[in-house]
Amino acid sequence: MRKLIFIIILITIVPTYLFSQNKEMKKLFMEYENVSGFDLSIGTSDADFDFDFDSGFFELLNNIKDIYILNYKGNINNAKYMKFKNKFDKIMSKSNYSPIIDISSDGVFKILIQKDSNDKASSIVMINENDESAMYLVAVN
């Protein structure tokens, strides 16, 4: 009986937790919509990729509903940008994103994927940062 109760609690809490992480990320992006140096683009996707791969990643691409892109132009050592980056990193530290690509040489380029309780991809984060600009993309289904 205890196992059943634990499973029911797990099934209800994990999706809520993942949703709240995405909600927190969206809220952060919206907070910087009108901040000087930042430019926010919000879109939706109804893409239908017809790849013959059995991959959760391609399933995620087909199910993306919201896309948030936050661009920053200016020195990335600026206090405004560092404040955003710290908030972003705090949200990411509470999330279960796994890196797919992580290139850090003359800048940073990362693609991370978050999986839901069924081990299926549920959101993507892409970070592209150099000395004079940064771009953060969050795509969720």
Tab-separated table of N, CA and C in Angstrom:
chain	number	residue	atom	x	y	z
A	1	MET	N	0.821	-1.205	0.000
A	1	MET	CA	0.000	0.000	0.000
A	1	MET	C	0.863	1.266	0.000
A	2	ARG	N	1.943	1.226	0.788
A	2	ARG	CA	2.827	2.395	0.843
A	2	ARG	C	3.471	2.657	-0.512
A	3	LYS	N	3.856	1.586	-1.207
A	3	LYS	CA	4.443	1.746	-2.536
A	3	LYS	C	3.454	2.399	-3.482
A	4	LEU	N	2.206	1.990	-3.420
A	4	LEU	CA	1.175	2.560	-4.286
A	4	LEU	C	0.992	4.042	-4.003
A	5	ILE	N	0.942	4.403	-2.739
A	5	ILE	CA	0.798	5.822	-2.368
A	5	ILE	C	2.015	6.604	-2.844
A	6	PHE	N	3.216	6.039	-2.665
A	6	PHE	CA	4.436	6.703	-3.121
A	6	PHE	C	4.422	6.910	-4.630
A	7	ILE	N	4.011	5.906	-5.367
A	7	ILE	CA	3.958	6.009	-6.836
A	7	ILE	C	2.952	7.066	-7.259
A	8	ILE	N	1.791	7.095	-6.621
A	8	ILE	CA	0.770	8.107	-6.951
A	8	ILE	C	1.304	9.506	-6.663
A	9	ILE	N	1.954	9.676	-5.526
A	9	ILE	CA	2.526	10.986	-5.183
A	9	ILE	C	3.598	11.367	-6.196
A	10	LEU	N	4.458	10.420	-6.544
A	10	LEU	CA	5.516	10.673	-7.514
A	10	LEU	C	4.946	11.074	-8.875
A	11	ILE	N	3.919	10.382	-9.313
A	11	ILE	CA	3.292	10.675	-10.607
A	11	ILE	C	2.675	12.060	-10.623
A	12	THR	N	2.159	12.519	-9.500
A	12	THR	CA	1.534	13.847	-9.474
A	12	THR	C	2.528	14.963	-9.209
A	13	ILE	N	3.570	14.693	-8.443
A	13	ILE	CA	4.517	15.758	-8.093
A	13	ILE	C	5.539	16.022	-9.183
A	14	VAL	N	6.097	15.005	-9.801
A	14	VAL	CA	7.163	15.200	-10.788
A	14	VAL	C	6.709	16.067	-11.961
A	15	PRO	N	5.549	15.785	-12.601
A	15	PRO	CA	5.136	16.678	-13.685
A	15	PRO	C	4.906	18.113	-13.210
A	16	THR	N	4.374	18.284	-12.010
A	16	THR	CA	4.166	19.622	-11.459
A	16	THR	C	5.503	20.317	-11.259
A	17	TYR	N	6.489	19.594	-10.769
A	17	TYR	CA	7.820	20.145	-10.564
A	17	TYR	C	8.436	20.582	-11.893
A	18	LEU	N	8.351	19.736	-12.909
A	18	LEU	CA	8.902	20.084	-14.226
A	18	LEU	C	8.184	21.290	-14.808
A	19	PHE	N	6.858	21.338	-14.673
A	19	PHE	CA	6.090	22.473	-15.186
A	19	PHE	C	6.494	23.751	-14.468
A	20	SER	N	6.694	23.673	-13.153
A	20	SER	CA	7.061	24.884	-12.412
A	20	SER	C	8.435	25.381	-12.823
A	21	GLN	N	9.358	24.465	-13.175
A	21	GLN	CA	10.669	24.883	-13.650
A	21	GLN	C	10.534	25.670	-14.951
A	22	ASN	N	9.722	25.164	-15.874
A	22	ASN	CA	9.514	25.862	-17.147
A	22	ASN	C	8.817	27.197	-16.913
A	23	LYS	N	7.869	27.226	-15.998
A	23	LYS	CA	7.162	28.457	-15.689
A	23	LYS	C	8.125	29.496	-15.112
A	24	GLU	N	9.031	29.047	-14.254
A	24	GLU	CA	10.022	29.933	-13.665
A	24	GLU	C	10.953	30.498	-14.741
A	25	MET	N	11.339	29.658	-15.698
A	25	MET	CA	12.215	30.088	-16.791
A	25	MET	C	11.493	31.127	-17.655
A	26	LYS	N	10.241	30.860	-18.004
A	26	LYS	CA	9.460	31.808	-18.808
A	26	LYS	C	9.332	33.148	-18.078
A	27	LYS	N	9.082	33.084	-16.772
A	27	LYS	CA	8.940	34.301	-15.973
A	27	LYS	C	10.233	35.112	-15.990
A	28	LEU	N	11.373	34.427	-15.883
A	28	LEU	CA	12.666	35.114	-15.931
A	28	LEU	C	12.852	35.806	-17.269
A	29	PHE	N	12.558	35.120	-18.360
A	29	PHE	CA	12.703	35.720	-19.682
A	29	PHE	C	11.796	36.941	-19.818
A	30	MET	N	10.558	36.829	-19.351
A	30	MET	CA	9.613	37.948	-19.436
A	30	MET	C	10.087	39.136	-18.591
A	31	GLU	N	10.758	38.858	-17.489
A	31	GLU	CA	11.279	39.912	-16.614
A	31	GLU	C	12.302	40.785	-17.340
A	32	TYR	N	13.027	40.205	-18.296
A	32	TYR	CA	14.065	40.934	-19.016
A	32	TYR	C	13.601	41.436	-20.388
A	33	GLU	N	12.313	41.338	-20.657
A	33	GLU	CA	11.774	41.750	-21.949
A	33	GLU	C	12.042	43.222	-22.252
A	34	ASN	N	11.904	44.088	-21.280
A	34	ASN	CA	12.065	45.530	-21.507
A	34	ASN	C	13.328	46.110	-20.873
A	35	VAL	N	14.292	45.261	-20.560
A	35	VAL	CA	15.543	45.724	-19.972
A	35	VAL	C	16.499	46.092	-21.107
A	36	SER	N	17.125	47.248	-20.984
A	36	SER	CA	18.057	47.730	-21.989
A	36	SER	C	19.159	46.699	-22.250
A	37	GLY	N	19.425	46.435	-23.532
A	37	GLY	CA	20.438	45.471	-23.928
A	37	GLY	C	19.869	44.089	-24.211
A	38	PHE	N	18.674	43.819	-23.709
A	38	PHE	CA	18.031	42.522	-23.910
A	38	PHE	C	16.912	42.642	-24.939
A	39	ASP	N	16.717	41.607	-25.712
A	39	ASP	CA	15.646	41.553	-26.709
A	39	ASP	C	14.994	40.175	-26.621
A	40	LEU	N	13.698	40.153	-26.326
A	40	LEU	CA	12.980	38.897	-26.163
A	40	LEU	C	12.100	38.627	-27.371
A	41	SER	N	12.182	37.412	-27.879
A	41	SER	CA	11.286	36.949	-28.942
A	41	SER	C	10.551	35.731	-28.404
A	42	ILE	N	9.251	35.730	-28.616
A	42	ILE	CA	8.420	34.609	-28.161
A	42	ILE	C	7.692	34.067	-29.372
A	43	GLY	N	7.704	32.771	-29.499
A	43	GLY	CA	7.021	32.163	-30.634
A	43	GLY	C	6.400	30.845	-30.244
A	44	THR	N	5.659	30.332	-31.179
A	44	THR	CA	5.077	29.007	-31.011
A	44	THR	C	5.502	28.181	-32.210
A	45	SER	N	5.396	26.900	-32.072
A	45	SER	CA	5.812	26.034	-33.159
A	45	SER	C	4.734	25.014	-33.443
A	46	ASP	N	4.494	24.826	-34.717
A	46	ASP	CA	3.618	23.736	-35.126
A	46	ASP	C	4.366	22.894	-36.164
A	47	ALA	N	5.678	22.834	-35.966
A	47	ALA	CA	6.527	22.079	-36.893
A	47	ALA	C	6.181	20.601	-36.838
A	48	ASP	N	6.350	19.960	-37.958
A	48	ASP	CA	6.126	18.518	-38.028
A	48	ASP	C	7.300	17.915	-38.769
A	49	PHE	N	8.320	17.537	-38.016
A	49	PHE	CA	9.498	16.923	-38.597
A	49	PHE	C	9.194	15.463	-38.883
A	50	ASP	N	9.463	15.039	-40.081
A	50	ASP	CA	9.173	13.662	-40.466
A	50	ASP	C	10.477	12.888	-40.601
A	51	PHE	N	11.165	12.747	-39.459
A	51	PHE	CA	12.404	11.989	-39.444
A	51	PHE	C	12.086	10.546	-39.096
A	52	ASP	N	12.836	9.644	-39.664
A	52	ASP	CA	12.625	8.225	-39.393
A	52	ASP	C	13.570	7.764	-38.293
A	53	PHE	N	13.533	8.494	-37.171
A	53	PHE	CA	14.359	8.149	-36.026
A	53	PHE	C	13.445	7.826	-34.858
A	54	ASP	N	13.848	6.864	-34.082
A	54	ASP	CA	13.117	6.555	-32.863
A	54	ASP	C	13.824	7.273	-31.729
A	55	SER	N	13.576	8.559	-31.639
A	55	SER	CA	14.305	9.371	-30.688
A	55	SER	C	13.362	10.303	-29.954
A	56	GLY	N	13.545	10.392	-28.641
A	56	GLY	CA	12.764	11.320	-27.840
A	56	GLY	C	13.042	12.758	-28.222
A	57	PHE	N	14.269	13.025	-28.696
A	57	PHE	CA	14.635	14.374	-29.100
A	57	PHE	C	13.781	14.840	-30.273
A	58	PHE	N	13.621	13.988	-31.293
A	58	PHE	CA	12.819	14.366	-32.455
A	58	PHE	C	11.336	14.423	-32.102
A	59	GLU	N	10.919	13.601	-31.166
A	59	GLU	CA	9.536	13.684	-30.681
A	59	GLU	C	9.318	15.024	-29.996
A	60	LEU	N	10.302	15.469	-29.217
A	60	LEU	CA	10.220	16.782	-28.581
A	60	LEU	C	10.124	17.881	-29.624
A	61	LEU	N	10.952	17.820	-30.655
A	61	LEU	CA	10.902	18.839	-31.707
A	61	LEU	C	9.508	18.933	-32.319
A	62	ASN	N	8.843	17.813	-32.481
A	62	ASN	CA	7.490	17.817	-33.031
A	62	ASN	C	6.454	18.357	-32.048
A	63	ASN	N	6.747	18.294	-30.748
A	63	ASN	CA	5.761	18.688	-29.744
A	63	ASN	C	6.019	20.044	-29.111
A	64	ILE	N	7.017	20.771	-29.586
A	64	ILE	CA	7.312	22.086	-29.012
A	64	ILE	C	6.123	23.013	-29.209
A	65	LYS	N	5.747	23.660	-28.104
A	65	LYS	CA	4.639	24.610	-28.165
A	65	LYS	C	5.124	26.054	-28.027
A	66	ASP	N	6.025	26.288	-27.087
A	66	ASP	CA	6.499	27.650	-26.817
A	66	ASP	C	8.006	27.736	-26.994
A	67	ILE	N	8.434	28.830	-27.621
A	67	ILE	CA	9.851	29.092	-27.810
A	67	ILE	C	10.134	30.505	-27.306
A	68	TYR	N	11.073	30.614	-26.392
A	68	TYR	CA	11.489	31.901	-25.850
A	68	TYR	C	12.961	32.095	-26.195
A	69	ILE	N	13.270	33.220	-26.838
A	69	ILE	CA	14.654	33.538	-27.195
A	69	ILE	C	14.977	34.899	-26.599
A	70	LEU	N	15.984	34.920	-25.750
A	70	LEU	CA	16.423	36.162	-25.132
A	70	LEU	C	17.830	36.457	-25.622
A	71	ASN	N	17.976	37.567	-26.338
A	71	ASN	CA	19.275	37.999	-26.857
A	71	ASN	C	19.793	39.140	-26.001
A	72	TYR	N	21.091	39.146	-25.772
A	72	TYR	CA	21.730	40.233	-25.050
A	72	TYR	C	22.878	40.751	-25.898
A	73	LYS	N	22.929	42.052	-26.094
A	73	LYS	CA	24.017	42.704	-26.823
A	73	LYS	C	24.758	43.605	-25.852
A	74	GLY	N	26.024	43.392	-25.730
A	74	GLY	CA	26.841	44.198	-24.831
A	74	GLY	C	27.860	43.316	-24.125
A	75	ASN	N	28.651	43.935	-23.289
A	75	ASN	CA	29.682	43.227	-22.548
A	75	ASN	C	29.028	42.258	-21.560
A	76	ILE	N	29.423	40.992	-21.605
A	76	ILE	CA	28.789	40.013	-20.722
A	76	ILE	C	29.266	40.122	-19.278
A	77	ASN	N	30.192	41.026	-19.008
A	77	ASN	CA	30.613	41.283	-17.628
A	77	ASN	C	29.804	42.422	-17.010
A	78	ASN	N	28.828	42.938	-17.771
A	78	ASN	CA	27.946	43.990	-17.315
A	78	ASN	C	27.089	43.473	-16.156
A	79	ALA	N	26.811	44.337	-15.176
A	79	ALA	CA	26.037	43.938	-13.982
A	79	ALA	C	24.641	43.435	-14.350
A	80	LYS	N	23.983	44.061	-15.359
A	80	LYS	CA	22.628	43.614	-15.761
A	80	LYS	C	22.669	42.187	-16.271
A	81	TYR	N	23.651	41.918	-17.124
A	81	TYR	CA	23.752	40.580	-17.695
A	81	TYR	C	24.111	39.556	-16.617
A	82	MET	N	25.039	39.910	-15.746
A	82	MET	CA	25.448	38.986	-14.686
A	82	MET	C	24.284	38.669	-13.752
A	83	LYS	N	23.418	39.648	-13.509
A	83	LYS	CA	22.246	39.414	-12.666
A	83	LYS	C	21.318	38.394	-13.342
A	84	PHE	N	21.080	38.582	-14.658
A	84	PHE	CA	20.260	37.619	-15.402
A	84	PHE	C	20.896	36.234	-15.363
A	85	LYS	N	22.194	36.176	-15.657
A	85	LYS	CA	22.895	34.889	-15.724
A	85	LYS	C	22.838	34.159	-14.383
A	86	ASN	N	22.985	34.888	-13.291
A	86	ASN	CA	22.906	34.263	-11.970
A	86	ASN	C	21.519	33.680	-11.706
A	87	LYS	N	20.478	34.425	-12.092
A	87	LYS	CA	19.105	33.918	-11.919
A	87	LYS	C	18.875	32.692	-12.804
A	88	PHE	N	19.365	32.759	-14.032
A	88	PHE	CA	19.229	31.647	-14.965
A	88	PHE	C	19.941	30.408	-14.424
A	89	ASP	N	21.173	30.593	-13.971
A	89	ASP	CA	21.948	29.478	-13.434
A	89	ASP	C	21.280	28.874	-12.203
A	90	LYS	N	20.639	29.700	-11.407
A	90	LYS	CA	19.941	29.204	-10.212
A	90	LYS	C	18.771	28.298	-10.618
A	91	ILE	N	18.023	28.715	-11.635
A	91	ILE	CA	16.915	27.889	-12.132
A	91	ILE	C	17.456	26.590	-12.707
A	92	MET	N	18.534	26.685	-13.477
A	92	MET	CA	19.112	25.494	-14.094
A	92	MET	C	19.643	24.519	-13.039
A	93	SER	N	20.166	25.047	-11.945
A	93	SER	CA	20.709	24.162	-10.911
A	93	SER	C	19.610	23.348	-10.232
A	94	LYS	N	18.377	23.845	-10.263
A	94	LYS	CA	17.244	23.116	-9.673
A	94	LYS	C	16.590	22.173	-10.671
A	95	SER	N	17.024	22.228	-11.918
A	95	SER	CA	16.407	21.434	-12.979
A	95	SER	C	17.262	20.220	-13.299
A	96	ASN	N	16.670	19.294	-14.012
A	96	ASN	CA	17.402	18.087	-14.385
A	96	ASN	C	17.736	18.102	-15.877
A	97	TYR	N	18.420	19.158	-16.310
A	97	TYR	CA	18.862	19.247	-17.694
A	97	TYR	C	20.155	18.475	-17.876
A	98	SER	N	20.265	17.792	-18.999
A	98	SER	CA	21.481	17.057	-19.343
A	98	SER	C	22.057	17.659	-20.611
A	99	PRO	N	23.372	17.860	-20.654
A	99	PRO	CA	23.976	18.443	-21.859
A	99	PRO	C	23.999	17.463	-23.023
A	100	ILE	N	23.666	17.975	-24.196
A	100	ILE	CA	23.821	17.221	-25.436
A	100	ILE	C	25.093	17.691	-26.118
A	101	ILE	N	25.275	19.025	-26.144
A	101	ILE	CA	26.472	19.646	-26.711
A	101	ILE	C	26.968	20.671	-25.702
A	102	ASP	N	28.261	20.682	-25.460
A	102	ASP	CA	28.864	21.651	-24.546
A	102	ASP	C	30.242	22.008	-25.092
A	103	ILE	N	30.317	23.148	-25.769
A	103	ILE	CA	31.561	23.616	-26.368
A	103	ILE	C	31.935	24.925	-25.694
A	104	SER	N	33.078	24.958	-25.075
A	104	SER	CA	33.538	26.171	-24.409
A	104	SER	C	34.987	26.420	-24.802
A	105	SER	N	35.168	27.315	-25.763
A	105	SER	CA	36.526	27.695	-26.149
A	105	SER	C	36.583	29.213	-26.238
A	106	ASP	N	36.237	29.794	-27.373
A	106	ASP	CA	36.186	31.250	-27.514
A	106	ASP	C	34.787	31.760	-27.215
A	107	GLY	N	34.133	31.164	-26.281
A	107	GLY	CA	32.762	31.472	-25.922
A	107	GLY	C	32.128	30.202	-25.395
A	108	VAL	N	30.834	30.221	-25.321
A	108	VAL	CA	30.105	29.060	-24.812
A	108	VAL	C	29.001	28.721	-25.797
A	109	PHE	N	28.866	27.451	-26.096
A	109	PHE	CA	27.740	26.971	-26.880
A	109	PHE	C	27.271	25.678	-26.223
A	110	LYS	N	26.043	25.683	-25.723
A	110	LYS	CA	25.500	24.514	-25.039
A	110	LYS	C	24.086	24.239	-25.527
A	111	ILE	N	23.781	22.976	-25.639
A	111	ILE	CA	22.405	22.535	-25.839
A	111	ILE	C	22.137	21.518	-24.741
A	112	LEU	N	21.089	21.783	-23.963
A	112	LEU	CA	20.732	20.908	-22.862
A	112	LEU	C	19.294	20.443	-23.052
A	113	ILE	N	19.001	19.278	-22.548
A	113	ILE	CA	17.663	18.719	-22.703
A	113	ILE	C	17.159	18.281	-21.325
A	114	GLN	N	15.884	18.519	-21.100
A	114	GLN	CA	15.240	18.109	-19.853
A	114	GLN	C	14.285	16.971	-20.161
A	115	LYS	N	14.289	15.970	-19.308
A	115	LYS	CA	13.401	14.831	-19.508
A	115	LYS	C	12.312	14.825	-18.451
A	116	ASP	N	11.152	14.310	-18.829
A	116	ASP	CA	10.045	14.210	-17.891
A	116	ASP	C	10.132	12.905	-17.103
A	117	SER	N	9.107	12.629	-16.314
A	117	SER	CA	9.110	11.438	-15.466
A	117	SER	C	9.093	10.140	-16.266
A	118	ASN	N	8.711	10.199	-17.532
A	118	ASN	CA	8.710	9.017	-18.401
A	118	ASN	C	10.000	8.897	-19.199
A	119	ASP	N	11.007	9.700	-18.840
A	119	ASP	CA	12.306	9.720	-19.505
A	119	ASP	C	12.207	10.171	-20.967
A	120	LYS	N	11.201	11.005	-21.246
A	120	LYS	CA	11.056	11.586	-22.584
A	120	LYS	C	11.460	13.055	-22.523
A	121	ALA	N	12.078	13.535	-23.589
A	121	ALA	CA	12.510	14.927	-23.654
A	121	ALA	C	11.294	15.845	-23.538
A	122	SER	N	11.396	16.842	-22.641
A	122	SER	CA	10.273	17.754	-22.446
A	122	SER	C	10.616	19.208	-22.734
A	123	SER	N	11.895	19.569	-22.695
A	123	SER	CA	12.283	20.931	-23.060
A	123	SER	C	13.765	20.966	-23.444
A	124	ILE	N	14.097	22.012	-24.178
A	124	ILE	CA	15.460	22.219	-24.668
A	124	ILE	C	15.909	23.612	-24.243
A	125	VAL	N	17.153	23.721	-23.842
A	125	VAL	CA	17.769	25.016	-23.575
A	125	VAL	C	19.021	25.100	-24.443
A	126	MET	N	19.166	26.230	-25.118
A	126	MET	CA	20.372	26.467	-25.904
A	126	MET	C	20.989	27.768	-25.421
A	127	ILE	N	22.284	27.758	-25.195
A	127	ILE	CA	23.018	28.933	-24.723
A	127	ILE	C	24.170	29.177	-25.689
A	128	ASN	N	24.272	30.413	-26.174
A	128	ASN	CA	25.374	30.813	-27.040
A	128	ASN	C	25.893	32.135	-26.494
A	129	GLU	N	27.123	32.136	-26.033
A	129	GLU	CA	27.657	33.312	-25.353
A	129	GLU	C	29.088	33.577	-25.827
A	130	ASN	N	29.371	34.859	-26.108
A	130	ASN	CA	30.746	35.280	-26.367
A	130	ASN	C	30.978	36.583	-25.623
A	131	ASP	N	32.076	37.254	-25.857
A	131	ASP	CA	32.422	38.448	-25.080
A	131	ASP	C	31.434	39.600	-25.249
A	132	GLU	N	30.766	39.684	-26.404
A	132	GLU	CA	29.945	40.855	-26.710
A	132	GLU	C	28.462	40.578	-26.858
A	133	SER	N	28.051	39.327	-26.709
A	133	SER	CA	26.626	39.026	-26.835
A	133	SER	C	26.329	37.647	-26.250
A	134	ALA	N	25.061	37.428	-26.039
A	134	ALA	CA	24.614	36.123	-25.548
A	134	ALA	C	23.215	35.867	-26.069
A	135	MET	N	22.905	34.595	-26.251
A	135	MET	CA	21.567	34.200	-26.692
A	135	MET	C	21.157	32.984	-25.880
A	136	TYR	N	19.947	33.065	-25.321
A	136	TYR	CA	19.374	31.958	-24.552
A	136	TYR	C	18.059	31.578	-25.216
A	137	LEU	N	17.900	30.302	-25.503
A	137	LEU	CA	16.675	29.804	-26.107
A	137	LEU	C	16.122	28.713	-25.212
A	138	VAL	N	14.824	28.808	-24.944
A	138	VAL	CA	14.124	27.770	-24.192
A	138	VAL	C	12.931	27.352	-25.031
A	139	ALA	N	12.834	26.071	-25.313
A	139	ALA	CA	11.709	25.519	-26.075
A	139	ALA	C	11.070	24.430	-25.229
A	140	VAL	N	9.767	24.559	-25.003
A	140	VAL	CA	9.049	23.605	-24.145
A	140	VAL	C	7.817	23.071	-24.846
A	141	ASN	N	7.446	21.859	-24.477
A	141	ASN	CA	6.212	21.302	-25.042
A	141	ASN	C	5.090	21.353	-24.041
